[in-house]
Coordinates of C-alpha atoms (C1' of nucleotides) in Angstrom, one line a residue:
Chain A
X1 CA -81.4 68.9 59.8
X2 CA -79.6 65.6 59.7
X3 CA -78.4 63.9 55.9
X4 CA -80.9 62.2 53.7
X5 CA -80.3 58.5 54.1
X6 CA -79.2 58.5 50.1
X7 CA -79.6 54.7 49.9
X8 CA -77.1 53.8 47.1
X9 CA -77.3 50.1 45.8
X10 CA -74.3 48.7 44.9
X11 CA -72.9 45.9 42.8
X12 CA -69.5 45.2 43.2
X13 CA -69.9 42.5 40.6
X14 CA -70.9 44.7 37.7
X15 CA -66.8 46.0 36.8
X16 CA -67.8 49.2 37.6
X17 CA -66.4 51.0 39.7
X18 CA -67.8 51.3 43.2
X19 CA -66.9 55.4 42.9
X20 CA -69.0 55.6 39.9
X21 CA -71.4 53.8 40.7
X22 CA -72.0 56.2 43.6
X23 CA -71.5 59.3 41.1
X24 CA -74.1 57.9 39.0
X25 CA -76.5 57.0 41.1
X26 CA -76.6 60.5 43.0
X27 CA -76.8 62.0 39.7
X28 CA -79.5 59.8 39.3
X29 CA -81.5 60.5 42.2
X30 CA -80.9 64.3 41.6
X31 CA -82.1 63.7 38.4
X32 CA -85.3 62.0 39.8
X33 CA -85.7 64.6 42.4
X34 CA -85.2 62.2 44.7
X35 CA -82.7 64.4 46.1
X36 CA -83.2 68.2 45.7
X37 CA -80.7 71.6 45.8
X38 CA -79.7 72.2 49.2
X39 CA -80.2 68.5 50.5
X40 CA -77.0 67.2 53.0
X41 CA -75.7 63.8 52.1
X42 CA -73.7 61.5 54.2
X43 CA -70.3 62.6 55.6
X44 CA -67.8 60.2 53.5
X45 CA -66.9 58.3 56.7
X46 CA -70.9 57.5 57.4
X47 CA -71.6 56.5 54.1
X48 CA -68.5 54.6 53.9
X49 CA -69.3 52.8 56.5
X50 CA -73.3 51.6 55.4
X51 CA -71.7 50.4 52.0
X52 CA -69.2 48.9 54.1
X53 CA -66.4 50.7 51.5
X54 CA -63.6 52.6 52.9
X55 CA -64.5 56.5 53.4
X56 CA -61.2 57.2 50.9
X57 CA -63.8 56.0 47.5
X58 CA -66.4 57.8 49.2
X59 CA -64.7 60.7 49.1
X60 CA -63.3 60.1 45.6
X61 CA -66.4 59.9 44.2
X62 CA -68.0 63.2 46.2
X63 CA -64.6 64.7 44.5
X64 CA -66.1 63.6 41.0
X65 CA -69.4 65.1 41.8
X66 CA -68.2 68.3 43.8
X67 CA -65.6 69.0 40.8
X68 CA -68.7 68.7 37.9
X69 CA -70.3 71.4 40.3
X70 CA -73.1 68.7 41.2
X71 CA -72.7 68.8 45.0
X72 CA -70.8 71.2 47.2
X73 CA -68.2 69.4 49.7
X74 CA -67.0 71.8 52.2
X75 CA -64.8 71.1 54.7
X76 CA -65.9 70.9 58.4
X77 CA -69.6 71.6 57.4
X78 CA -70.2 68.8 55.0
X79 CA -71.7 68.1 51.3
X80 CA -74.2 69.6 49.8
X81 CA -76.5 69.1 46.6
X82 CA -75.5 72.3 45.0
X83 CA -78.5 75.0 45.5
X84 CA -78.5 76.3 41.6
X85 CA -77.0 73.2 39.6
X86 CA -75.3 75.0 37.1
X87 CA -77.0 75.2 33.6
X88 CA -74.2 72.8 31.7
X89 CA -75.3 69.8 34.7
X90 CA -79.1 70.0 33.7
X91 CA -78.0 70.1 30.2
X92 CA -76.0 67.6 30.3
X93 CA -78.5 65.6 32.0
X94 CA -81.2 66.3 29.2
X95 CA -79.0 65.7 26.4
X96 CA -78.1 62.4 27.5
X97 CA -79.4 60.5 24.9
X98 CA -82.6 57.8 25.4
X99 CA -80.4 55.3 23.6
X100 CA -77.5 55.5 26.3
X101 CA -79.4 56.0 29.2
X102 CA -81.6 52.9 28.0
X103 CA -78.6 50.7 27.4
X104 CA -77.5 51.6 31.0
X105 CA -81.1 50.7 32.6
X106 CA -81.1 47.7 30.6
X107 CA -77.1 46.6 31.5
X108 CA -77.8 47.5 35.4
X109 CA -80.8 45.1 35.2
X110 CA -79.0 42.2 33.7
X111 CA -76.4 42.3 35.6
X112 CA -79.0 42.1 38.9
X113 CA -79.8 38.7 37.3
X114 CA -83.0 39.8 35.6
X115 CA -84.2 38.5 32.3
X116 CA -85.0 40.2 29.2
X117 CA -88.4 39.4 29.4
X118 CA -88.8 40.4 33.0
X119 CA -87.7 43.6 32.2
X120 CA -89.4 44.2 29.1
X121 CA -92.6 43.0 31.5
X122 CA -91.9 45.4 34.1
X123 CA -91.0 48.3 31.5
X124 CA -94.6 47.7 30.3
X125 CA -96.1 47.7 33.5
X126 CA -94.5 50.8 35.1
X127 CA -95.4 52.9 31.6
X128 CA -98.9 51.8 31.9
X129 CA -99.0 52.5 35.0
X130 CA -97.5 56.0 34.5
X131 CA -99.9 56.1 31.6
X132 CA -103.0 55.9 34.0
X133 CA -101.7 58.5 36.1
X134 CA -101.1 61.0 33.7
X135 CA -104.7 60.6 32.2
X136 CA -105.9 61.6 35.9
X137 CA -104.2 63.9 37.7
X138 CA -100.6 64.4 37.1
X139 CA -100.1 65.8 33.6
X140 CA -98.9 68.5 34.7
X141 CA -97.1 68.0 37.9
X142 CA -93.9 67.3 36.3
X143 CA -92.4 70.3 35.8
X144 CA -90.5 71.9 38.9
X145 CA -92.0 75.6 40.1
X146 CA -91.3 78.1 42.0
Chain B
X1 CA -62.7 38.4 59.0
X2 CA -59.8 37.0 57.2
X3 CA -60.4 34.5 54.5
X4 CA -61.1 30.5 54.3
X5 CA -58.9 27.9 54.5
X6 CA -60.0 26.6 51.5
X7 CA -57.0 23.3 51.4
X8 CA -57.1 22.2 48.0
X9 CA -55.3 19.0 46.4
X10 CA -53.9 19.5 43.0
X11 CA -52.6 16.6 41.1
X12 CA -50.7 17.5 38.4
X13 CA -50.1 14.4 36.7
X14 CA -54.0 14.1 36.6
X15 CA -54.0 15.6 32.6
X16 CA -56.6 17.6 34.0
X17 CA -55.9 21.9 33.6
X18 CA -54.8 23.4 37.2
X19 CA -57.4 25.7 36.7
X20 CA -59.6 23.3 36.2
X21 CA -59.3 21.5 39.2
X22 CA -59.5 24.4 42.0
X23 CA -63.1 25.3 39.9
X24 CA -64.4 21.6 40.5
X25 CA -63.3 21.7 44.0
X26 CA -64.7 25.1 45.0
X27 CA -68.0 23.7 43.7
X28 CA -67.7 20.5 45.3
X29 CA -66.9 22.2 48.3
X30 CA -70.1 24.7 48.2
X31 CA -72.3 21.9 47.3
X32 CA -71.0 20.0 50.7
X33 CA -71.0 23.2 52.3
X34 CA -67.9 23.4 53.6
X35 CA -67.7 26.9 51.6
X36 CA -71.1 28.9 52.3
X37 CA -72.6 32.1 50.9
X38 CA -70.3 35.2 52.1
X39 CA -67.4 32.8 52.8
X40 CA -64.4 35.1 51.7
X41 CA -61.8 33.0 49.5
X42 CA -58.3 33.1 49.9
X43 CA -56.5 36.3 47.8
X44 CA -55.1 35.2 43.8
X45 CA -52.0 35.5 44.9
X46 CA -52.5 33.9 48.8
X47 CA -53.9 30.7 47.1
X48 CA -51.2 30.7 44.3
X49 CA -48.3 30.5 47.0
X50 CA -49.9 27.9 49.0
X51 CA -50.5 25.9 45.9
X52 CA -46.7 26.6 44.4
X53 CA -48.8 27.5 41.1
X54 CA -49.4 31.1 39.2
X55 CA -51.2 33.6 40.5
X56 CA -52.7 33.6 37.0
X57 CA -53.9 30.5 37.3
X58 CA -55.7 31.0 40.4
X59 CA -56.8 34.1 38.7
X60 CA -58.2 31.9 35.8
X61 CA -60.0 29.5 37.8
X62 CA -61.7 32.4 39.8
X63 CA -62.7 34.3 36.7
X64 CA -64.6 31.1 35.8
X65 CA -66.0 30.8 38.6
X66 CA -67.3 34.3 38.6
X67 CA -68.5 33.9 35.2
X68 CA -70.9 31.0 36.4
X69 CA -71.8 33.4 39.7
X70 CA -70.7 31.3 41.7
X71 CA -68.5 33.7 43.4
X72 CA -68.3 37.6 43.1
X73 CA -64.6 38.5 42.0
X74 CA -63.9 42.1 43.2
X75 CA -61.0 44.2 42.2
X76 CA -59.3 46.0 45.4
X77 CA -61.2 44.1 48.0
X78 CA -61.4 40.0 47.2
X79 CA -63.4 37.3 46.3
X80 CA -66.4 35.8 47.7
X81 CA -69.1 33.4 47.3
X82 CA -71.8 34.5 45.8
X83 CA -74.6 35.5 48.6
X84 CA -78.0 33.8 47.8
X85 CA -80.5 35.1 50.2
X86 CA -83.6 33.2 51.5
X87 CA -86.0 32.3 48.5
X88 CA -89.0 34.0 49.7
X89 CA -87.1 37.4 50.6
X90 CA -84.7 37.2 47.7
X91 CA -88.3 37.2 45.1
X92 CA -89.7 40.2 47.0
X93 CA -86.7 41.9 46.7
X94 CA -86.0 41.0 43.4
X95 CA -89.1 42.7 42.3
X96 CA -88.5 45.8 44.3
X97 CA -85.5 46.4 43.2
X98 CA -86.4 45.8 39.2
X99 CA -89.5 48.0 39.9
X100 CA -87.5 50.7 41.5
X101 CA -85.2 50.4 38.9
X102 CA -87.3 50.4 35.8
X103 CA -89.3 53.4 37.8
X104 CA -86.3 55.1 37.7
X105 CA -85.3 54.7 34.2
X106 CA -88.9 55.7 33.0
X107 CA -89.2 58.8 35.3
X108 CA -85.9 60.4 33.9
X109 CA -86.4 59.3 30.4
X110 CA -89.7 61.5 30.6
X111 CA -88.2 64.2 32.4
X112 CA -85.8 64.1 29.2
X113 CA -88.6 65.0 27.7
X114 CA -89.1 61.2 25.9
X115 CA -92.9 60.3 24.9
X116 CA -93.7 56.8 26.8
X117 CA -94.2 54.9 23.2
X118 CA -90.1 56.2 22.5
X119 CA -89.3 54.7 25.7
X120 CA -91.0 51.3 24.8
X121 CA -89.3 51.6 22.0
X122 CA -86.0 52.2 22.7
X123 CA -86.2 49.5 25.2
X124 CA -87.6 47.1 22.7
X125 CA -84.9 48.1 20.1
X126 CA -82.1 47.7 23.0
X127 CA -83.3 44.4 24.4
X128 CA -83.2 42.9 21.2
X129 CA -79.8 44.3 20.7
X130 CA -78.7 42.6 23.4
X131 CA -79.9 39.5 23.1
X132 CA -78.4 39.2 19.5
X133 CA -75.2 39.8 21.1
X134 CA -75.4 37.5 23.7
X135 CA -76.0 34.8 21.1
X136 CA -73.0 35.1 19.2
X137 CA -70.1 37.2 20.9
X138 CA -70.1 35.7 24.5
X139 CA -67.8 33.3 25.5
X140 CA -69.1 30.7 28.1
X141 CA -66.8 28.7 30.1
X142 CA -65.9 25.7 28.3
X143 CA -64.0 24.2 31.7
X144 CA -66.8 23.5 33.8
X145 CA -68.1 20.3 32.3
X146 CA -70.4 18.0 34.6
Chain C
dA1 C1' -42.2 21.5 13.0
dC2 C1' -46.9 23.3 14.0
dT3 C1' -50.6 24.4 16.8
dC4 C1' -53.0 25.8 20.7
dA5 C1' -54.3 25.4 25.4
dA6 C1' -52.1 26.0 29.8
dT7 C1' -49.2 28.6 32.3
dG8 C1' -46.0 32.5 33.5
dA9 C1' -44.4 37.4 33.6
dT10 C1' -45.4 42.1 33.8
dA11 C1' -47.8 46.2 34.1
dC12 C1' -52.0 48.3 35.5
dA13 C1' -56.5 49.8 38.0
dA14 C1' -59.5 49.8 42.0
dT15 C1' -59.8 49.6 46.7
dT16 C1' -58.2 49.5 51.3
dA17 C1' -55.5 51.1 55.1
dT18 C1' -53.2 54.4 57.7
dT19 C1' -52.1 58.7 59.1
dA20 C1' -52.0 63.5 59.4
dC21 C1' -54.1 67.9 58.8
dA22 C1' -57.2 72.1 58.2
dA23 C1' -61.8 74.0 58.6
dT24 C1' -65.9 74.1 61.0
dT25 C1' -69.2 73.0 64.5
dT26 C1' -70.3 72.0 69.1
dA27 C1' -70.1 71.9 74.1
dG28 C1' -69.0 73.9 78.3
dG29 C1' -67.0 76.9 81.4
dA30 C1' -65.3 81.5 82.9
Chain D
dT1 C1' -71.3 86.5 75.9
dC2 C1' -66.9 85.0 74.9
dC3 C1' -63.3 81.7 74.8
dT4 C1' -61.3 77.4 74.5
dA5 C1' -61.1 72.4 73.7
dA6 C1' -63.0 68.5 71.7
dA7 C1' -65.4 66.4 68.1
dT8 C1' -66.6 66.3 63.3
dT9 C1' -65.9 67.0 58.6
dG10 C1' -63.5 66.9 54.2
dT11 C1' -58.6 66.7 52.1
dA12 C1' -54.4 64.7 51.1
dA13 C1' -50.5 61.6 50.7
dT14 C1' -48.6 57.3 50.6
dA15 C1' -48.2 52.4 50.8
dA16 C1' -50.2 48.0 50.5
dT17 C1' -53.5 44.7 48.7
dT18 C1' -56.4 42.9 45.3
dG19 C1' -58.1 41.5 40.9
dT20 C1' -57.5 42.5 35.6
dA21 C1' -55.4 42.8 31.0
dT22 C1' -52.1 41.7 27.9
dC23 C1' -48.6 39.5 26.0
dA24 C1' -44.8 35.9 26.2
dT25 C1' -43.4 31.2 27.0
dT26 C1' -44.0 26.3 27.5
dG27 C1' -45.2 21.8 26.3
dA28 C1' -48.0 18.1 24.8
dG29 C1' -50.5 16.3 20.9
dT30 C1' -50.9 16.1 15.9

DNA sequence: ACTCAATGATACAATTATTACAATTTAGGA
DNA sequence: TCCTAAATTGTAATAATTGTATCATTGAGT
């Protein structure tokens, strides 16, 4: 089973880091399901070299995630979303306020060169879109199982 | 691929700032294209020696620059001009990438366990926010006067 | 003399580059 | 099957390069 393509967009112009940007974004994704327990990311030398970044801030930032228990890097084998993310991740994750994880949405999209009122447009759109869907057939298909 | 030439002629009897000058002459040179998209510019400090000037300075003229978008300033790897893809590909992907983005935001705001109208709130509340301090705290670049 | 923009000096943070190394997997051959 | 060598993976250390932040100095205009 090869890695999950984990397409990471970065901005080197935003003053953020290019490390954290790639800790927040998996954290992101994982958060989204996009990636799920048990999923293989890149080797830090593959990655590295589709972001066109040297494999040493890949690696920093899989240090970041391995040390808050989000991904498991092992040596020879690879990294790893971690199987059972630990209970203080998912918390953390949840208790992240709405303001801050707002302000970031909205700071990430300025700084892609988008205007306030696109975004509040597109904001719009997507809810009433996700509006529509929930009224059909996806109320409750939000909740993990198993 | 090592960086531009990018010969400059100071005068500095001219009254006009050192700074000054390198910004008007990187943007005369992009608008005759002898700089293009992706060009890499010479380091701060590379440019500074050649010029017998301040690194500083250099440093100044690029943040301005930067500040306009005209080129991306990036700490630990250099600077460039900005990359402006084709018109027609750059709209499409504009709009992906705001969709994806706002899809994102929405998704784990709800997973957060957010009602949509909090979310349209929030973004409403943050939006304005921002756009109040964009009118009074940031500090546009006096120097580049047409 | 004062003021303030321009410039200089210095310390700092992020990234790159290079190299070496240990753990693991993989591939082949005995 | 078992063993070994090569390849792959993450880890680490260090130095060099790059832009950034902050404060000090300078100098021309008033």
């Amino acid at each position: 089973m090869p890695e999950k393509k984990l397409t990471l967009q970065l901005d080197f112009h935003s003053g953020l880091p290019i490390y954290t940007q790639i800790v927040n974004q998996v954290q992101s994704q994982l958060a989204n399901e996009i990636l799920k327990p048990g999923d293989q990311l890149p080797t830090v030398r593959a990655l590295a070299e589709e972001l066109r970044i040297n494999f040493n801030t890949v690696a920093r930032a899989y240090r970041i995630l391995d040390e808050a228990r989000i991904i498991s890097t092992q040596q020879g084998r690879g990294t790893f979303i971690t199987e059972i993310p630990p209970p203080e991740v998912s918390e953390r994750l949840r208790n992240e306020s709405l303001s801050e994880l707002t302000l970031r949405f909205i700071n990430e999209a300025l700084r892609l060169g988008f205007s306030e009122r696109e975004i509040s447009q597109m904001v719009r759109d997507k809810i009433q879109q996700e509006s529509n869907r929930g009224e059909t057939s996806r109320r409750e298909s939000r909740q993990v199982k198993k």
